[in-house]
């Protein structure tokens, strides 16, 4: 990637000179090229676990999710992922707060068996009965939106669990279709991205790349901040429970399939993302998760 005179990676310049292209991993040339080089860092990804000690409802097999989490963590450890991200909705609702906290403690204990750093993204079900403060206390995170650097990359976790009036989700005070990134978080995001020169990946529960009940209502404003930074390679998201991908103004938006839907283990879904020094990303999907490869054009 070329850099501007300030030293920041200018992805708009990069895109104008070739851009990124998306291909299925069925490409022999793509696989061969990846085999000849090592990624800078590996990430473990999974979303919408919805663990609860309750009977199956529809396609959601709540009790099976703990076994699915164990399988995913084993794969993450075998591949030596440096960072593992759960993209929200680790738990489902319970009759009372104490039971809900117990669900979170049980599934998070399995997640934390990952030998890499475990990173949490708050989802609407994570703070159905619980408050965000209780979620943070149980998971050990210090904030619901945060960023950090690792291996030459910048990672940003966002929190879309706010009502339109800026009130944070918690204690059943919200409509799950009303999700937003509030002004203070948007200002934080803009400042955070302005302060880094590193290629960046973002992680959020609700979708930023579309509209409707599964999307963050002010998604266009969020995308503008991401685009204006010139740093963001990809956004990983959940909430939709289905595989999906879009590319908007040079940024890849990858929606991961849910863990909870379908009986264990063949209907689970998780992925390992490999990040390369040139900004290429390869997503190796397991079970029902799709594969992708986003590479620098030749």
GROMACS .gro file of C-alpha atoms in nm:
model
  298
    1UNK     CA    1   0.000   0.000   0.000
    2UNK     CA    2   0.117   0.350  -0.074
    3UNK     CA    3   0.109   0.617   0.190
    4UNK     CA    4   0.029   0.985   0.177
    5UNK     CA    5   0.283   1.251   0.266
    6UNK     CA    6   0.167   1.234   0.628
    7UNK     CA    7   0.259   0.866   0.646
    8UNK     CA    8  -0.103   0.750   0.681
    9UNK     CA    9  -0.220   0.471   0.452
   10UNK     CA   10  -0.441   0.633   0.191
   11UNK     CA   11  -0.682   0.356   0.092
   12UNK     CA   12  -0.856   0.580  -0.160
   13UNK     CA   13  -0.525   0.618  -0.346
   14UNK     CA   14  -0.473   0.242  -0.311
   15UNK     CA   15  -0.821   0.164  -0.444
   16UNK     CA   16  -0.778   0.398  -0.739
   17UNK     CA   17  -0.469   0.203  -0.844
   18UNK     CA   18  -0.622  -0.142  -0.833
   19UNK     CA   19  -0.831  -0.186  -0.524
   20UNK     CA   20  -0.935  -0.501  -0.350
   21UNK     CA   21  -1.113  -0.792  -0.515
   22UNK     CA   22  -1.330  -1.062  -0.367
   23UNK     CA   23  -1.307  -1.423  -0.471
   24UNK     CA   24  -1.426  -1.756  -0.339
   25UNK     CA   25  -1.149  -1.971  -0.196
   26UNK     CA   26  -1.204  -2.218  -0.478
   27UNK     CA   27  -0.943  -2.030  -0.680
   28UNK     CA   28  -0.633  -2.248  -0.709
   29UNK     CA   29  -0.413  -1.945  -0.783
   30UNK     CA   30  -0.542  -1.768  -0.473
   31UNK     CA   31  -0.481  -2.068  -0.250
   32UNK     CA   32  -0.134  -2.122  -0.393
   33UNK     CA   33  -0.039  -1.760  -0.338
   34UNK     CA   34  -0.157  -1.767   0.023
   35UNK     CA   35   0.034  -2.089   0.087
   36UNK     CA   36   0.360  -1.917  -0.002
   37UNK     CA   37   0.332  -1.654   0.269
   38UNK     CA   38   0.250  -1.631   0.635
   39UNK     CA   39  -0.018  -1.403   0.779
   40UNK     CA   40   0.087  -1.129   1.019
   41UNK     CA   41  -0.191  -1.221   1.263
   42UNK     CA   42  -0.480  -1.467   1.291
   43UNK     CA   43  -0.821  -1.380   1.438
   44UNK     CA   44  -1.091  -1.614   1.567
   45UNK     CA   45  -1.447  -1.498   1.491
   46UNK     CA   46  -1.791  -1.617   1.598
   47UNK     CA   47  -2.125  -1.457   1.671
   48UNK     CA   48  -2.478  -1.504   1.805
   49UNK     CA   49  -2.412  -1.796   2.037
   50UNK     CA   50  -2.733  -1.727   2.233
   51UNK     CA   51  -2.643  -1.977   2.506
   52UNK     CA   52  -2.924  -2.053   2.751
   53UNK     CA   53  -3.030  -2.354   2.954
   54UNK     CA   54  -3.366  -2.375   2.779
   55UNK     CA   55  -3.541  -2.590   2.521
   56UNK     CA   56  -3.497  -2.543   2.148
   57UNK     CA   57  -3.730  -2.289   1.989
   58UNK     CA   58  -3.762  -2.293   1.612
   59UNK     CA   59  -3.409  -2.325   1.469
   60UNK     CA   60  -3.240  -2.197   1.784
   61UNK     CA   61  -3.078  -2.477   1.983
   62UNK     CA   62  -2.977  -2.283   2.291
   63UNK     CA   63  -2.826  -2.566   2.498
   64UNK     CA   64  -2.615  -2.690   2.205
   65UNK     CA   65  -2.431  -2.357   2.188
   66UNK     CA   66  -2.192  -2.442   2.469
   67UNK     CA   67  -2.062  -2.746   2.279
   68UNK     CA   68  -2.035  -2.540   1.963
   69UNK     CA   69  -1.830  -2.281   2.151
   70UNK     CA   70  -1.594  -2.553   2.274
   71UNK     CA   71  -1.537  -2.673   1.917
   72UNK     CA   72  -1.466  -2.322   1.794
   73UNK     CA   73  -1.218  -2.255   2.074
   74UNK     CA   74  -1.036  -2.581   2.000
   75UNK     CA   75  -0.999  -2.472   1.638
   76UNK     CA   76  -0.880  -2.126   1.743
   77UNK     CA   77  -0.617  -2.278   1.970
   78UNK     CA   78  -0.500  -2.528   1.708
   79UNK     CA   79  -0.447  -2.240   1.464
   80UNK     CA   80  -0.289  -2.026   1.737
   81UNK     CA   81  -0.512  -1.725   1.686
   82UNK     CA   82  -0.374  -1.416   1.858
   83UNK     CA   83  -0.716  -1.255   1.907
   84UNK     CA   84  -1.064  -1.404   1.937
   85UNK     CA   85  -1.374  -1.188   1.885
   86UNK     CA   86  -1.727  -1.285   1.979
   87UNK     CA   87  -1.953  -1.045   1.792
   88UNK     CA   88  -2.238  -1.022   2.040
   89UNK     CA   89  -2.539  -1.212   2.175
   90UNK     CA   90  -2.336  -1.464   2.371
   91UNK     CA   91  -2.650  -1.541   2.571
   92UNK     CA   92  -3.025  -1.545   2.534
   93UNK     CA   93  -3.280  -1.408   2.778
   94UNK     CA   94  -3.368  -1.569   3.111
   95UNK     CA   95  -3.659  -1.539   3.355
   96UNK     CA   96  -3.447  -1.330   3.594
   97UNK     CA   97  -3.120  -1.139   3.609
   98UNK     CA   98  -2.931  -1.392   3.820
   99UNK     CA   99  -3.009  -1.674   3.579
  100UNK     CA  100  -2.905  -1.457   3.286
  101UNK     CA  101  -2.577  -1.376   3.460
  102UNK     CA  102  -2.523  -1.747   3.512
  103UNK     CA  103  -2.566  -1.809   3.138
  104UNK     CA  104  -2.304  -1.543   3.065
  105UNK     CA  105  -2.059  -1.681   3.320
  106UNK     CA  106  -2.094  -2.033   3.178
  107UNK     CA  107  -2.043  -1.947   2.811
  108UNK     CA  108  -1.772  -1.690   2.879
  109UNK     CA  109  -1.575  -1.948   3.077
  110UNK     CA  110  -1.566  -2.162   2.762
  111UNK     CA  111  -1.472  -1.866   2.542
  112UNK     CA  112  -1.185  -1.780   2.776
  113UNK     CA  113  -1.025  -2.118   2.719
  114UNK     CA  114  -0.894  -1.960   2.400
  115UNK     CA  115  -0.519  -1.903   2.441
  116UNK     CA  116  -0.534  -1.576   2.246
  117UNK     CA  117  -0.679  -1.251   2.377
  118UNK     CA  118  -1.058  -1.274   2.407
  119UNK     CA  119  -1.252  -0.967   2.291
  120UNK     CA  120  -1.621  -0.907   2.353
  121UNK     CA  121  -1.870  -0.713   2.142
  122UNK     CA  122  -2.193  -0.629   2.322
  123UNK     CA  123  -2.514  -0.749   2.155
  124UNK     CA  124  -2.875  -0.669   2.233
  125UNK     CA  125  -2.932  -1.006   2.404
  126UNK     CA  126  -2.621  -0.955   2.617
  127UNK     CA  127  -2.796  -0.667   2.792
  128UNK     CA  128  -3.156  -0.782   2.785
  129UNK     CA  129  -3.197  -0.824   3.160
  130UNK     CA  130  -2.840  -0.730   3.252
  131UNK     CA  131  -2.699  -0.378   3.246
  132UNK     CA  132  -2.387  -0.299   3.047
  133UNK     CA  133  -2.204  -0.254   3.376
  134UNK     CA  134  -2.296  -0.610   3.474
  135UNK     CA  135  -2.192  -0.740   3.131
  136UNK     CA  136  -1.852  -0.572   3.163
  137UNK     CA  137  -1.800  -0.700   3.516
  138UNK     CA  138  -1.871  -1.059   3.412
  139UNK     CA  139  -1.663  -1.056   3.094
  140UNK     CA  140  -1.376  -0.847   3.231
  141UNK     CA  141  -1.390  -0.586   2.955
  142UNK     CA  142  -1.335  -0.226   3.063
  143UNK     CA  143  -1.571  -0.064   2.811
  144UNK     CA  144  -1.830  -0.160   2.551
  145UNK     CA  145  -1.646   0.029   2.278
  146UNK     CA  146  -1.268   0.033   2.267
  147UNK     CA  147  -0.963  -0.005   2.044
  148UNK     CA  148  -0.611  -0.144   2.056
  149UNK     CA  149  -0.311  -0.223   1.835
  150UNK     CA  150  -0.168  -0.567   1.765
  151UNK     CA  151   0.097  -0.685   1.518
  152UNK     CA  152   0.089  -0.365   1.313
  153UNK     CA  153  -0.291  -0.353   1.283
  154UNK     CA  154  -0.550  -0.142   1.464
  155UNK     CA  155  -0.867  -0.305   1.599
  156UNK     CA  156  -1.186  -0.118   1.690
  157UNK     CA  157  -1.484  -0.263   1.879
  158UNK     CA  158  -1.810  -0.067   1.854
  159UNK     CA  159  -2.128  -0.071   2.060
  160UNK     CA  160  -2.455  -0.028   1.868
  161UNK     CA  161  -2.672  -0.103   2.170
  162UNK     CA  162  -2.813   0.246   2.226
  163UNK     CA  163  -3.165   0.376   2.169
  164UNK     CA  164  -3.230   0.668   1.934
  165UNK     CA  165  -3.242   0.900   2.236
  166UNK     CA  166  -2.891   0.793   2.338
  167UNK     CA  167  -2.997   0.580   2.635
  168UNK     CA  168  -2.792   0.258   2.660
  169UNK     CA  169  -2.968  -0.077   2.639
  170UNK     CA  170  -3.019  -0.262   2.966
  171UNK     CA  171  -3.281  -0.411   3.195
  172UNK     CA  172  -3.537  -0.458   2.916
  173UNK     CA  173  -3.560  -0.085   2.841
  174UNK     CA  174  -3.528  -0.106   2.461
  175UNK     CA  175  -3.672  -0.221   2.131
  176UNK     CA  176  -3.402  -0.432   1.962
  177UNK     CA  177  -3.485  -0.278   1.622
  178UNK     CA  178  -3.381   0.066   1.753
  179UNK     CA  179  -3.000   0.040   1.751
  180UNK     CA  180  -2.766   0.338   1.717
  181UNK     CA  181  -2.409   0.459   1.754
  182UNK     CA  182  -2.464   0.771   1.972
  183UNK     CA  183  -2.289   1.105   1.906
  184UNK     CA  184  -2.029   1.060   2.180
  185UNK     CA  185  -1.925   0.720   2.046
  186UNK     CA  186  -1.917   0.851   1.688
  187UNK     CA  187  -1.692   1.139   1.801
  188UNK     CA  188  -1.469   0.889   1.983
  189UNK     CA  189  -1.448   0.673   1.669
  190UNK     CA  190  -1.351   0.967   1.449
  191UNK     CA  191  -1.077   1.073   1.693
  192UNK     CA  192  -0.954   0.716   1.737
  193UNK     CA  193  -0.917   0.658   1.363
  194UNK     CA  194  -0.750   0.997   1.317
  195UNK     CA  195  -0.491   0.893   1.573
  196UNK     CA  196  -0.372   0.576   1.397
  197UNK     CA  197  -0.161   0.513   1.088
  198UNK     CA  198  -0.228   0.139   1.096
  199UNK     CA  199  -0.464  -0.064   0.873
  200UNK     CA  200  -0.780  -0.118   1.073
  201UNK     CA  201  -1.050  -0.378   1.127
  202UNK     CA  202  -1.376  -0.300   1.308
  203UNK     CA  203  -1.615  -0.527   1.497
  204UNK     CA  204  -1.981  -0.458   1.580
  205UNK     CA  205  -2.293  -0.663   1.653
  206UNK     CA  206  -2.560  -0.496   1.441
  207UNK     CA  207  -2.508  -0.440   1.070
  208UNK     CA  208  -2.363  -0.110   0.944
  209UNK     CA  209  -2.390  -0.180   0.571
  210UNK     CA  210  -2.766  -0.200   0.521
  211UNK     CA  211  -3.097  -0.060   0.645
  212UNK     CA  212  -3.398  -0.203   0.830
  213UNK     CA  213  -3.455  -0.374   1.161
  214UNK     CA  214  -3.120  -0.560   1.160
  215UNK     CA  215  -2.918  -0.243   1.098
  216UNK     CA  216  -2.779   0.045   1.303
  217UNK     CA  217  -3.009   0.337   1.222
  218UNK     CA  218  -2.729   0.588   1.169
  219UNK     CA  219  -2.519   0.343   0.970
  220UNK     CA  220  -2.452   0.593   0.687
  221UNK     CA  221  -2.292   0.835   0.934
  222UNK     CA  222  -2.083   0.554   1.081
  223UNK     CA  223  -1.969   0.444   0.736
  224UNK     CA  224  -1.868   0.800   0.646
  225UNK     CA  225  -1.639   0.816   0.950
  226UNK     CA  226  -1.485   0.481   0.853
  227UNK     CA  227  -1.440   0.587   0.490
  228UNK     CA  228  -1.301   0.932   0.569
  229UNK     CA  229  -1.026   0.778   0.783
  230UNK     CA  230  -0.874   0.599   0.483
  231UNK     CA  231  -0.763   0.325   0.723
  232UNK     CA  232  -1.041   0.069   0.748
  233UNK     CA  233  -1.003  -0.261   0.562
  234UNK     CA  234  -1.304  -0.452   0.692
  235UNK     CA  235  -1.596  -0.453   0.934
  236UNK     CA  236  -1.706  -0.782   1.090
  237UNK     CA  237  -2.064  -0.800   1.216
  238UNK     CA  238  -2.333  -1.042   1.336
  239UNK     CA  239  -2.699  -1.006   1.443
  240UNK     CA  240  -2.845  -1.119   1.107
  241UNK     CA  241  -2.774  -1.492   1.171
  242UNK     CA  242  -2.685  -1.537   0.801
  243UNK     CA  243  -2.374  -1.522   0.584
  244UNK     CA  244  -2.349  -1.200   0.388
  245UNK     CA  245  -2.089  -0.969   0.237
  246UNK     CA  246  -2.090  -0.625   0.083
  247UNK     CA  247  -1.824  -0.381  -0.030
  248UNK     CA  248  -1.899  -0.011   0.006
  249UNK     CA  249  -1.645   0.252  -0.100
  250UNK     CA  250  -1.356   0.012  -0.058
  251UNK     CA  251  -1.449  -0.131   0.283
  252UNK     CA  252  -1.558  -0.494   0.318
  253UNK     CA  253  -1.856  -0.562   0.545
  254UNK     CA  254  -1.866  -0.927   0.644
  255UNK     CA  255  -2.171  -1.060   0.829
  256UNK     CA  256  -2.103  -1.393   1.000
  257UNK     CA  257  -2.356  -1.671   1.038
  258UNK     CA  258  -2.489  -1.748   1.386
  259UNK     CA  259  -2.366  -2.029   1.611
  260UNK     CA  260  -2.706  -2.100   1.770
  261UNK     CA  261  -2.913  -2.203   1.468
  262UNK     CA  262  -2.932  -2.578   1.408
  263UNK     CA  263  -2.832  -2.880   1.608
  264UNK     CA  264  -2.471  -2.929   1.710
  265UNK     CA  265  -2.211  -2.961   1.572
  266UNK     CA  266  -2.265  -2.963   1.196
  267UNK     CA  267  -2.480  -2.650   1.196
  268UNK     CA  268  -2.241  -2.430   1.389
  269UNK     CA  269  -2.045  -2.146   1.227
  270UNK     CA  270  -1.717  -1.976   1.307
  271UNK     CA  271  -1.414  -1.848   1.120
  272UNK     CA  272  -1.043  -1.777   1.134
  273UNK     CA  273  -0.933  -1.459   0.958
  274UNK     CA  274  -0.574  -1.421   0.843
  275UNK     CA  275  -0.442  -1.067   0.800
  276UNK     CA  276  -0.146  -1.006   0.571
  277UNK     CA  277   0.109  -0.724   0.558
  278UNK     CA  278  -0.028  -0.585   0.231
  279UNK     CA  279  -0.379  -0.549   0.373
  280UNK     CA  280  -0.514  -0.871   0.223
  281UNK     CA  281  -0.753  -1.075   0.438
  282UNK     CA  282  -0.842  -1.442   0.403
  283UNK     CA  283  -1.143  -1.575   0.593
  284UNK     CA  284  -1.148  -1.950   0.647
  285UNK     CA  285  -1.502  -2.049   0.746
  286UNK     CA  286  -1.589  -2.362   0.943
  287UNK     CA  287  -1.916  -2.557   0.938
  288UNK     CA  288  -2.183  -2.322   0.793
  289UNK     CA  289  -1.961  -2.014   0.772
  290UNK     CA  290  -1.867  -1.899   0.420
  291UNK     CA  291  -1.506  -1.852   0.302
  292UNK     CA  292  -1.372  -1.528   0.155
  293UNK     CA  293  -1.044  -1.389   0.028
  294UNK     CA  294  -0.996  -1.015  -0.009
  295UNK     CA  295  -0.669  -0.952  -0.185
  296UNK     CA  296  -0.465  -0.671  -0.333
  297UNK     CA  297  -0.524  -0.665  -0.707
  298UNK     CA  298  -0.226  -0.761  -0.924
   0.00000   0.00000   0.00000
